[in-house]
Coordinates of C-alpha atoms in Angstrom, one line a residue:
Chain W
M4 CA -1.1 -20.3 -14.8
R5 CA -0.5 -22.3 -11.7
P6 CA 2.9 -24.0 -11.9
E7 CA 3.5 -27.5 -10.7
S8 CA 7.1 -26.6 -10.5
L9 CA 8.4 -23.0 -10.0
G10 CA 12.1 -22.0 -10.5
V11 CA 13.2 -18.8 -8.6
I12 CA 16.6 -17.4 -9.4
G13 CA 17.6 -14.9 -6.7
L14 CA 16.2 -15.3 -3.2
G15 CA 16.4 -11.7 -1.9
A16 CA 13.6 -9.5 -0.6
L17 CA 11.5 -10.0 -3.8
G18 CA 12.5 -13.4 -5.1
G19 CA 12.3 -14.9 -1.6
S20 CA 8.8 -13.3 -1.1
I21 CA 7.6 -14.7 -4.4
A22 CA 8.8 -18.2 -3.6
W23 CA 7.4 -18.1 -0.1
R24 CA 4.0 -16.9 -1.3
A25 CA 3.9 -19.6 -3.9
A26 CA 4.8 -22.2 -1.3
Q27 CA 1.9 -21.0 0.9
A28 CA -0.4 -21.0 -2.1
G29 CA 0.3 -24.7 -2.5
V30 CA 2.8 -24.8 -5.5
P31 CA 4.2 -28.3 -4.8
R32 CA 7.8 -27.9 -6.1
I33 CA 9.8 -24.7 -5.7
I34 CA 13.4 -24.8 -6.8
G35 CA 15.5 -21.8 -5.6
Y36 CA 18.9 -20.6 -6.6
S37 CA 20.9 -17.8 -4.9
P38 CA 24.5 -16.7 -5.7
V39 CA 24.8 -16.5 -1.9
P40 CA 24.4 -20.1 -0.7
A41 CA 23.4 -19.1 2.8
E42 CA 20.3 -17.3 1.4
A43 CA 19.2 -20.5 -0.3
V44 CA 19.6 -22.4 3.0
A45 CA 17.6 -19.7 4.9
A46 CA 14.9 -19.9 2.2
L47 CA 14.7 -23.7 2.5
K48 CA 14.6 -23.6 6.3
A49 CA 11.8 -21.0 6.2
G50 CA 9.8 -23.3 3.8
A51 CA 10.0 -20.7 1.0
I52 CA 11.5 -23.2 -1.4
T53 CA 11.3 -27.0 -1.5
E54 CA 14.8 -27.6 -3.0
I55 CA 18.0 -25.7 -3.6
A56 CA 19.6 -25.5 -7.1
D57 CA 23.4 -25.1 -7.1
R58 CA 23.4 -23.4 -10.5
P59 CA 20.8 -21.1 -12.2
D60 CA 20.2 -23.5 -15.0
R61 CA 19.3 -26.3 -12.6
A62 CA 16.4 -24.1 -11.3
V63 CA 15.1 -23.9 -14.9
G64 CA 15.4 -27.6 -15.7
P65 CA 12.2 -29.0 -14.2
A66 CA 10.2 -25.8 -14.0
D67 CA 6.9 -24.7 -15.7
L68 CA 7.6 -21.2 -14.7
V69 CA 10.9 -19.4 -14.0
V70 CA 11.1 -16.1 -12.1
L71 CA 14.4 -14.2 -12.6
A72 CA 14.7 -12.1 -9.4
A73 CA 18.0 -10.5 -9.9
P74 CA 19.3 -7.0 -10.6
P75 CA 18.8 -5.8 -14.2
G76 CA 22.3 -6.5 -15.3
A77 CA 22.3 -10.0 -13.9
T78 CA 18.9 -10.6 -15.4
L79 CA 20.2 -9.7 -18.9
N80 CA 23.0 -12.2 -18.4
L81 CA 20.6 -14.9 -17.2
L82 CA 18.4 -14.4 -20.2
R83 CA 21.4 -15.0 -22.5
D84 CA 22.7 -17.9 -20.5
L85 CA 19.3 -19.7 -20.2
R86 CA 18.0 -19.0 -23.7
G87 CA 18.7 -22.6 -24.9
Q88 CA 16.9 -24.2 -22.0
L89 CA 14.0 -21.8 -22.2
Q90 CA 13.6 -22.7 -25.9
A91 CA 14.0 -26.5 -25.4
R92 CA 10.7 -27.3 -23.7
P93 CA 7.5 -25.5 -22.7
V94 CA 8.5 -23.2 -19.9
L95 CA 7.5 -19.6 -19.2
C96 CA 9.8 -17.0 -17.8
T97 CA 9.5 -13.6 -16.3
D98 CA 11.7 -11.1 -14.4
V99 CA 11.0 -8.5 -11.7
T100 CA 13.3 -5.5 -12.6
S101 CA 12.1 -2.0 -12.6
V102 CA 13.6 -1.2 -16.0
K103 CA 11.7 -3.1 -18.7
R104 CA 12.9 -1.9 -22.1
P105 CA 16.4 -3.3 -22.1
I106 CA 15.1 -6.6 -20.8
M107 CA 12.4 -6.8 -23.4
D108 CA 14.7 -5.7 -26.3
L109 CA 17.1 -8.6 -25.4
A110 CA 14.3 -11.1 -25.0
E111 CA 13.0 -10.1 -28.4
H112 CA 16.4 -10.4 -29.9
L113 CA 16.8 -13.9 -28.3
A114 CA 13.4 -14.8 -29.9
L115 CA 11.7 -15.7 -26.6
T116 CA 8.3 -14.5 -27.7
E117 CA 6.5 -17.7 -26.7
R118 CA 8.3 -17.9 -23.4
F119 CA 8.9 -14.5 -21.9
A120 CA 7.1 -11.5 -20.5
G121 CA 8.6 -8.9 -18.2
S122 CA 7.2 -8.0 -14.8
H123 CA 7.7 -5.2 -12.3
P124 CA 6.0 -5.7 -8.9
L125 CA 5.7 -2.5 -6.9
A126 CA 6.7 -4.3 -3.8
G127 CA 10.3 -3.2 -3.3
T128 CA 11.9 -2.2 -0.1
H129 CA 15.2 -0.5 0.9
E130 CA 16.0 -3.7 2.8
S131 CA 17.7 -6.6 0.9
G132 CA 18.4 -10.3 1.2
F133 CA 16.2 -13.2 2.2
D134 CA 15.9 -11.5 5.6
A135 CA 13.6 -9.0 4.0
A136 CA 11.4 -11.6 2.3
R137 CA 7.8 -11.9 3.5
P138 CA 5.1 -14.1 2.0
S139 CA 2.8 -11.1 2.4
R140 CA 5.0 -8.7 0.4
L141 CA 3.1 -9.4 -2.8
D142 CA -0.4 -9.1 -1.3
G143 CA -2.3 -6.6 -3.4
A144 CA 0.8 -5.2 -5.0
L145 CA 0.5 -3.6 -8.4
V146 CA 2.5 -5.7 -10.9
Y147 CA 3.3 -4.2 -14.3
V148 CA 3.5 -7.0 -16.9
T149 CA 5.1 -6.1 -20.3
P150 CA 4.5 -8.4 -23.3
L151 CA 6.9 -8.9 -26.2
P152 CA 5.5 -8.1 -29.7
N153 CA 3.0 -11.0 -30.3
G154 CA 3.8 -12.3 -26.8
E155 CA 0.4 -11.5 -25.3
R156 CA -0.3 -15.1 -24.6
A157 CA 2.8 -15.6 -22.4
A158 CA 2.0 -12.2 -20.7
R159 CA -1.5 -13.3 -19.9
E160 CA -0.3 -16.6 -18.3
I161 CA 2.3 -14.7 -16.2
A162 CA -0.3 -12.1 -15.2
D163 CA -2.5 -15.0 -14.1
F164 CA 0.4 -16.3 -11.9
W165 CA 0.7 -12.9 -10.2
A166 CA -3.0 -12.7 -9.5
G167 CA -3.9 -16.3 -8.8
V168 CA -0.8 -17.6 -7.0
C169 CA 0.7 -14.4 -5.5
G170 CA -2.4 -12.4 -4.7
A171 CA -1.0 -9.4 -6.5
S172 CA -2.8 -7.1 -9.0
P173 CA -1.2 -7.4 -12.5
V174 CA -1.6 -4.7 -15.2
L175 CA -0.4 -5.2 -18.8
C176 CA 1.5 -2.2 -20.1
N177 CA 4.0 -1.1 -22.8
A178 CA 7.7 -1.4 -21.7
A179 CA 8.8 2.0 -23.0
E180 CA 6.0 3.9 -21.4
H181 CA 6.5 1.9 -18.2
D182 CA 10.2 3.0 -18.0
R183 CA 9.4 6.7 -18.6
V184 CA 6.8 6.6 -15.7
V185 CA 9.0 4.8 -13.2
A186 CA 11.9 7.1 -14.0
W187 CA 9.9 9.8 -12.3
T188 CA 7.9 7.9 -9.7
S189 CA 10.7 5.7 -8.5
H190 CA 14.1 6.2 -10.0
L191 CA 14.2 10.0 -9.5
P192 CA 13.2 9.7 -5.8
Q193 CA 15.9 7.1 -5.3
A194 CA 18.5 9.3 -6.9
V195 CA 17.4 12.3 -4.8
A196 CA 17.5 10.3 -1.5
S197 CA 21.0 9.1 -2.3
A198 CA 22.1 12.6 -3.3
L199 CA 20.8 14.0 0.0
A200 CA 22.4 11.3 2.0
G201 CA 25.7 11.9 0.1
A202 CA 25.5 15.7 0.7
L203 CA 24.9 15.1 4.5
R204 CA 27.7 12.5 4.6
R205 CA 30.2 14.7 2.7
A206 CA 29.5 18.2 4.1
G207 CA 27.1 17.9 7.0
P208 CA 27.9 18.1 10.7
K209 CA 29.2 15.0 12.3
G210 CA 27.8 13.1 15.3
V211 CA 24.4 14.8 15.2
T212 CA 20.9 13.5 15.6
Y213 CA 18.6 13.1 12.6
G214 CA 14.8 13.3 13.2
P215 CA 12.0 11.6 11.4
G216 CA 11.9 14.1 8.5
A217 CA 15.6 13.6 7.5
R218 CA 15.2 9.9 8.0
D219 CA 12.2 9.6 5.7
T220 CA 13.7 11.8 3.1
T221 CA 16.9 9.7 2.9
R222 CA 15.4 6.3 3.6
L223 CA 15.8 5.0 0.0
A224 CA 19.5 5.7 0.2
A225 CA 19.8 2.5 2.2
S226 CA 18.7 0.4 -0.9
N227 CA 20.8 -2.2 -2.6
P228 CA 23.6 -0.3 -4.5
A229 CA 24.2 -3.2 -7.0
L230 CA 20.5 -3.2 -8.0
W231 CA 20.2 0.6 -8.4
H232 CA 23.5 0.9 -10.2
D233 CA 21.9 -1.2 -13.0
V234 CA 18.5 0.5 -12.8
L235 CA 19.9 4.1 -13.0
L236 CA 22.3 3.3 -15.8
L237 CA 19.7 1.4 -17.9
N238 CA 17.1 4.1 -17.5
R239 CA 19.5 7.0 -17.6
E240 CA 17.9 9.0 -20.4
A241 CA 14.6 9.3 -18.7
L242 CA 16.3 9.8 -15.3
L243 CA 18.5 12.7 -16.7
E244 CA 15.3 14.5 -17.6
G245 CA 14.2 14.1 -14.0
L246 CA 17.5 15.4 -12.7
D247 CA 17.1 18.5 -15.0
A248 CA 13.8 19.1 -13.3
M249 CA 15.2 18.6 -9.8
E250 CA 18.1 21.0 -10.5
G251 CA 15.6 23.5 -11.9
E252 CA 13.6 23.4 -8.6
L253 CA 16.7 23.8 -6.5
G254 CA 17.7 26.7 -8.7
R255 CA 14.3 28.4 -8.1
L256 CA 14.8 28.0 -4.3
R257 CA 18.4 29.3 -4.5
R258 CA 17.2 32.4 -6.4
A259 CA 14.4 33.1 -4.0
L260 CA 16.8 32.8 -1.0
N261 CA 19.6 34.9 -2.7
T262 CA 17.2 37.7 -3.6
G263 CA 15.2 37.4 -0.3
N264 CA 12.0 37.0 -2.4
G265 CA 9.6 35.8 0.2
D266 CA 6.6 35.8 -2.2
E267 CA 8.3 33.5 -4.6
L268 CA 9.5 31.2 -1.9
L269 CA 6.0 31.0 -0.4
A270 CA 4.5 30.2 -3.8
W271 CA 7.2 27.6 -4.4
L272 CA 6.5 25.9 -1.0
E273 CA 2.7 26.1 -1.5
A274 CA 2.8 24.5 -5.0
A275 CA 4.9 21.6 -3.6
R276 CA 2.5 21.2 -0.7
T277 CA -0.6 21.2 -2.8
W278 CA 0.9 18.5 -5.1
R279 CA 2.1 16.4 -2.1
R280 CA -1.3 16.4 -0.4
Q281 CA -2.9 15.2 -3.7
V282 CA -0.6 12.2 -3.7
D283 CA -2.1 11.0 -0.4
S284 CA -5.7 11.7 -1.3
Chain S
M5 CA 9.6 26.0 36.9
R6 CA 6.0 24.8 37.2
P7 CA 3.7 27.7 36.1
E8 CA 0.4 28.4 37.9
S9 CA -0.7 30.2 34.8
L10 CA 0.6 29.4 31.3
G11 CA 0.0 31.6 28.3
V12 CA 0.3 29.8 24.9
I13 CA 0.2 32.0 21.8
G14 CA -0.5 29.8 18.7
L15 CA -2.4 26.6 19.2
G16 CA -1.2 24.5 16.2
A17 CA 0.5 21.1 16.2
L18 CA 3.2 22.3 18.6
G19 CA 1.5 25.0 20.7
G20 CA -1.7 22.9 21.0
S21 CA 0.4 19.9 22.2
I22 CA 2.3 22.0 24.8
A23 CA -0.9 23.4 26.2
W24 CA -2.5 20.0 26.3
R25 CA 0.4 18.3 27.9
A26 CA 0.6 21.1 30.6
A27 CA -3.2 20.7 31.2
Q28 CA -2.7 16.9 31.8
A29 CA 0.3 17.7 34.0
G30 CA -2.0 19.7 36.3
V31 CA -1.1 23.4 35.4
P32 CA -4.3 25.0 36.7
R33 CA -4.7 27.9 34.3
I34 CA -3.8 27.8 30.6
I35 CA -4.7 30.8 28.5
G36 CA -4.6 30.2 24.8
Y37 CA -4.6 32.5 21.8
S38 CA -4.9 31.6 18.2
P39 CA -5.1 33.9 15.2
V40 CA -7.7 31.3 13.9
P41 CA -10.5 31.5 16.5
A42 CA -11.9 28.0 15.6
E43 CA -8.5 26.5 16.7
A44 CA -8.8 28.1 20.1
V45 CA -12.4 26.8 20.4
A46 CA -11.2 23.3 19.5
A47 CA -8.4 23.5 22.1
L48 CA -10.8 24.6 24.8
K49 CA -13.2 21.8 23.9
A50 CA -10.4 19.3 24.0
G51 CA -9.3 20.5 27.5
A52 CA -6.0 21.7 26.2
I53 CA -6.6 25.2 27.5
T54 CA -8.8 26.5 30.3
E55 CA -9.6 29.9 28.7
I56 CA -9.4 31.7 25.4
A57 CA -7.6 35.0 24.9
D58 CA -8.9 37.2 22.1
R59 CA -5.6 39.0 21.7
P60 CA -2.0 37.8 22.2
D61 CA -1.3 40.3 25.0
R62 CA -4.3 39.0 26.9
A63 CA -2.5 35.6 27.1
V64 CA 0.5 37.3 28.6
G65 CA -1.3 39.3 31.2
P66 CA -1.8 36.8 34.0
A67 CA 0.8 34.2 33.0
D68 CA 4.0 33.1 34.8
L69 CA 5.3 31.6 31.6
V70 CA 4.4 32.5 28.0
V71 CA 5.1 30.1 25.1
L72 CA 5.2 31.8 21.7
A73 CA 4.2 28.9 19.3
A74 CA 4.1 30.8 16.0
P75 CA 6.2 30.8 12.8
P76 CA 9.6 32.6 13.2
G77 CA 8.4 35.8 11.5
A78 CA 5.3 36.1 13.7
T79 CA 7.4 35.2 16.8
L80 CA 9.8 38.2 16.0
N81 CA 6.7 40.5 15.8
L82 CA 5.2 39.1 19.0
L83 CA 8.5 39.7 20.9
R84 CA 8.4 43.3 19.8
D85 CA 4.8 43.8 20.6
L86 CA 4.9 42.1 24.0
R87 CA 8.2 43.5 25.2
G88 CA 6.5 46.1 27.5
Q89 CA 4.3 43.4 29.2
L90 CA 7.2 41.0 29.5
Q91 CA 9.3 43.7 31.3
A92 CA 6.4 45.0 33.5
R93 CA 6.2 42.0 35.9
P94 CA 8.0 38.7 36.6
V95 CA 7.1 36.4 33.7
L96 CA 9.2 34.1 31.7
C97 CA 8.9 33.6 27.9
T98 CA 10.1 31.2 25.3
D99 CA 9.4 30.3 21.7
V100 CA 9.5 27.1 19.7
T101 CA 11.0 28.0 16.3
S102 CA 13.7 26.0 14.6
V103 CA 15.9 29.1 13.8
K104 CA 17.3 30.6 17.0
R105 CA 19.8 33.2 16.1
P106 CA 17.4 35.9 14.7
I107 CA 15.1 35.4 17.7
M108 CA 17.9 35.6 20.2
D109 CA 19.4 38.7 18.6
L110 CA 16.1 40.5 18.8
A111 CA 15.5 39.4 22.4
E112 CA 18.9 40.7 23.3
H113 CA 18.3 43.9 21.5
L114 CA 15.0 44.2 23.4
A115 CA 16.8 43.7 26.7
L116 CA 14.8 40.6 27.7
T117 CA 17.8 38.8 29.4
E118 CA 15.9 38.2 32.6
R119 CA 12.8 37.0 30.8
F120 CA 13.6 35.1 27.7
A121 CA 15.3 31.9 26.5
G122 CA 14.7 30.3 23.1
S123 CA 13.5 26.7 22.6
H124 CA 13.4 24.3 19.7
P125 CA 11.5 21.1 20.4
L126 CA 12.3 18.3 17.9
A127 CA 8.6 17.4 17.8
G128 CA 7.5 18.8 14.5
T129 CA 5.2 17.2 12.0
H130 CA 4.3 17.9 8.4
E131 CA 0.7 18.2 9.7
S132 CA -0.5 21.5 11.0
G133 CA -3.3 23.1 13.1
F134 CA -4.8 22.0 16.4
D135 CA -6.0 18.8 14.7
A136 CA -2.3 17.7 14.7
A137 CA -1.9 18.5 18.5
R138 CA -1.3 15.5 20.8
P139 CA -0.5 15.7 24.5
S140 CA 2.0 12.9 23.8
R141 CA 3.9 14.9 21.1
L142 CA 6.4 16.2 23.6
D143 CA 7.1 12.9 25.4
G144 CA 10.8 12.4 25.5
A145 CA 11.3 14.9 22.6
L146 CA 14.7 16.6 22.5
V147 CA 14.3 20.3 23.2
Y148 CA 17.2 22.7 22.5
V149 CA 17.1 25.6 24.9
T150 CA 19.3 28.7 23.9
P151 CA 20.2 31.2 26.6
L152 CA 20.7 34.9 26.1
P153 CA 24.1 36.3 27.2
N154 CA 23.8 36.2 31.0
G155 CA 20.4 34.7 30.6
E156 CA 21.3 31.2 32.0
R157 CA 18.9 31.5 34.9
A158 CA 15.8 32.1 32.7
A159 CA 17.1 29.2 30.4
R160 CA 17.4 26.8 33.3
E161 CA 13.8 27.7 34.5
I162 CA 12.5 27.1 31.0
A163 CA 14.5 23.8 30.6
D164 CA 12.9 22.8 33.9
F165 CA 9.4 23.5 32.4
W166 CA 10.2 21.3 29.4
A167 CA 11.4 18.4 31.6
G168 CA 9.1 18.6 34.6
V169 CA 5.8 19.7 33.0
C170 CA 6.1 18.4 29.4
G171 CA 8.1 15.2 29.9
A172 CA 10.6 16.4 27.2
S173 CA 14.5 16.2 27.3
P174 CA 15.9 19.7 27.3
V175 CA 19.6 20.5 26.3
L176 CA 21.1 23.9 26.6
C177 CA 23.0 25.1 23.5
N178 CA 24.5 28.0 21.6
A179 CA 22.0 29.6 19.2
A180 CA 24.5 30.0 16.3
E181 CA 25.8 26.4 16.5
H182 CA 22.2 25.2 16.8
D183 CA 21.2 27.0 13.6
R184 CA 24.1 25.6 11.6
V185 CA 23.3 22.0 12.7
V186 CA 19.6 22.2 11.9
A187 CA 20.3 23.8 8.5
W188 CA 21.7 20.4 7.6
T189 CA 19.6 18.0 9.7
S190 CA 16.2 19.6 9.1
H191 CA 16.1 22.6 6.8
L192 CA 18.0 21.0 3.9
P193 CA 15.9 17.8 4.0
Q194 CA 12.8 20.0 4.0
A195 CA 14.1 22.0 1.0
V196 CA 15.0 18.8 -0.9
A197 CA 11.6 17.2 -0.3
S198 CA 9.8 20.4 -1.5
A199 CA 12.1 20.5 -4.6
L200 CA 11.4 16.9 -5.5
A201 CA 7.7 17.5 -5.1
G202 CA 8.0 20.6 -7.2
A203 CA 9.9 18.7 -10.0
L204 CA 7.4 15.9 -10.0
R205 CA 4.5 18.4 -10.1
R206 CA 6.0 20.5 -12.9
A207 CA 7.6 17.9 -15.2
G208 CA 6.5 14.4 -14.0
P209 CA 3.8 12.2 -15.6
K210 CA 0.2 13.0 -14.6
G211 CA -2.3 10.6 -13.0
V212 CA 0.2 8.0 -12.0
T213 CA 0.6 6.0 -8.7
Y214 CA 3.4 6.9 -6.3
G215 CA 4.7 4.1 -4.0
P216 CA 6.1 4.3 -0.5
G217 CA 9.6 5.4 -1.6
A218 CA 8.4 8.5 -3.5
R219 CA 5.9 9.2 -0.7
D220 CA 8.5 9.1 2.1
T221 CA 11.0 11.1 0.1
T222 CA 8.5 13.9 -0.5
R223 CA 6.5 13.7 2.8
L224 CA 8.0 16.9 4.2
A225 CA 6.7 18.9 1.2
A226 CA 3.3 18.7 2.9
S227 CA 4.6 20.9 5.8
N228 CA 3.2 24.4 6.6
P229 CA 4.5 26.8 3.9
A230 CA 4.2 29.9 6.1
L231 CA 6.3 28.4 8.7
W232 CA 9.0 27.1 6.3
H233 CA 9.0 30.4 4.4
D234 CA 10.3 32.1 7.6
V235 CA 12.7 29.3 8.5
L236 CA 14.4 29.0 5.1
L237 CA 14.8 32.8 4.8
L238 CA 16.0 33.3 8.3
N239 CA 18.6 30.5 8.0
R240 CA 19.4 31.1 4.4
E241 CA 23.2 31.4 4.7
A242 CA 23.6 28.0 6.2
L243 CA 21.0 26.5 4.0
L244 CA 22.7 27.8 0.8
E245 CA 25.8 25.8 1.9
G246 CA 23.5 22.7 2.1
L247 CA 22.1 23.4 -1.4
D248 CA 25.7 23.7 -2.8
A249 CA 26.4 20.2 -1.4
M250 CA 23.2 18.8 -2.7
E251 CA 23.8 20.2 -6.2
G252 CA 27.3 18.8 -6.0
E253 CA 26.0 15.3 -5.4
L254 CA 23.4 15.6 -8.2
G255 CA 26.3 16.7 -10.5
R256 CA 28.3 13.7 -9.5
L257 CA 25.4 11.4 -10.4
R258 CA 24.8 13.3 -13.7
R259 CA 28.5 12.9 -14.7
A260 CA 28.5 9.1 -13.9
L261 CA 25.3 8.7 -15.9
N262 CA 26.5 10.8 -18.8
T263 CA 29.8 8.9 -19.1
G264 CA 28.3 5.5 -18.2
N265 CA 30.9 5.3 -15.4
G266 CA 29.4 2.3 -13.5
D267 CA 32.2 2.1 -10.9
E268 CA 31.8 5.7 -9.9
L269 CA 28.0 5.3 -9.8
L270 CA 28.3 2.2 -7.6
A271 CA 30.7 3.9 -5.2
W272 CA 28.4 6.9 -5.0
L273 CA 25.4 4.7 -4.1
E274 CA 27.5 2.6 -1.6
A275 CA 28.8 5.7 0.2
A276 CA 25.2 7.0 0.6
R277 CA 24.0 3.6 1.8
T278 CA 26.7 3.3 4.4
W279 CA 26.0 6.7 5.7
R280 CA 22.2 6.1 5.8
R281 CA 22.5 2.8 7.7
Q282 CA 24.6 4.5 10.4
V283 CA 21.8 7.0 10.9
D284 CA 19.5 4.1 12.0
S285 CA 22.1 2.4 14.1

């Protein structure tokens, strides 16, 4: 679909980028809401939106398509609050959170089958706020789109928006399988980066210089805590499996160091290297 | 010092870069040895060295300064093997490993006070081999230089080589303190990146796409296993303290997830973010 009027609720790195890209693609009316009024003003000044809504429901009112670009917990609240409006007239709605099952379960419970499909664009950044919005952020980005049961028509329309308006690459997929995969590919790396940053903060030497290796390994720790609080809690079962695996690997390293087992240590490093090189190939 | 004749033993990412930079700085004679003959040929073709030595001792023979650019274990062996040559005539020697105390202890034991100071250039990369050598790799790089007891004169000469010939920024420091700091700033991030790669390899989903977050967090896992095998074993006491701290942080996350304690989780994420942002500032 190509909306005449797009509502974007949340104008941070992702919501701001979606609005901005749609503006550049010629969507005539883009109504933006942000809980931080200054972000909405910045988005208007940049030409990412054409008007500011002072309440979330006012961004839904005139829209053909509404994008909820908030952390998962806020997205769940928005779905509940906006349900009546979403049912009242023909309007489609999607979100952009990286945990899909809780969102889809609620949308199904709210009987939004004709209206809603979930989305998860792989276009995140550790930066946050409209300052981090870029119209190019969606270019070629993989976007997972998760249909509700019997909601394939809404999902196809929303996938069409990602491809035709935002220049992204949508792929339809099952919400539960999606959540299991991102627990490993995204949520576990986030947790590990924050844990390493926490360890260095709490027990490491003070006032020292960190090189590119330590910086890259901890980069994700600079991500938005409110967002990741929701994601990690909502996907905690799958993430706990990832933490088990991580602790298992640290245990292997500890044993090799404690026993001075060089062969085991070398094999451990080599297996990790082989895997990592395949990721880039 | 500005050598007339430089011996470089090991022509990988770091040794190759040092030789190449010295060649560009006008050092007339640069004798290179590599245990992999093709690397020495590549270095000669690139103009990084002026001649190939077919044995390590033949790179020492005519040199005013010898740089041992090998993993720590091989560096310890080289020091033992080359001791007689290093004592026989006025020649200075340094190494480039990131664990200094075992190297310095051996050099002291071998009575190399007049000849040797340790070095650790912060110019590493996860890439390896002469392919990863660049004459610019040393530009402005911080280089820790560790003197032997009463070996300050040799250390000053070697620091002068790093600054005057290689364009790097040398800082003299104590070997034991150096090792404790790099255990946290470099060796722990390496261990964590390899552990995360290992966890994803062993227990993660197959055939999936990894985004920039997971790629950055695991980048160091692609580093040279033979090098890191030596480093992690030689600095294991300090590294084990780092692993304790890392496991403590993962345990905090696990408890917050298990109990659904959102406040604790948010505080944990926020503390890590605050720390990480300061690293960049």
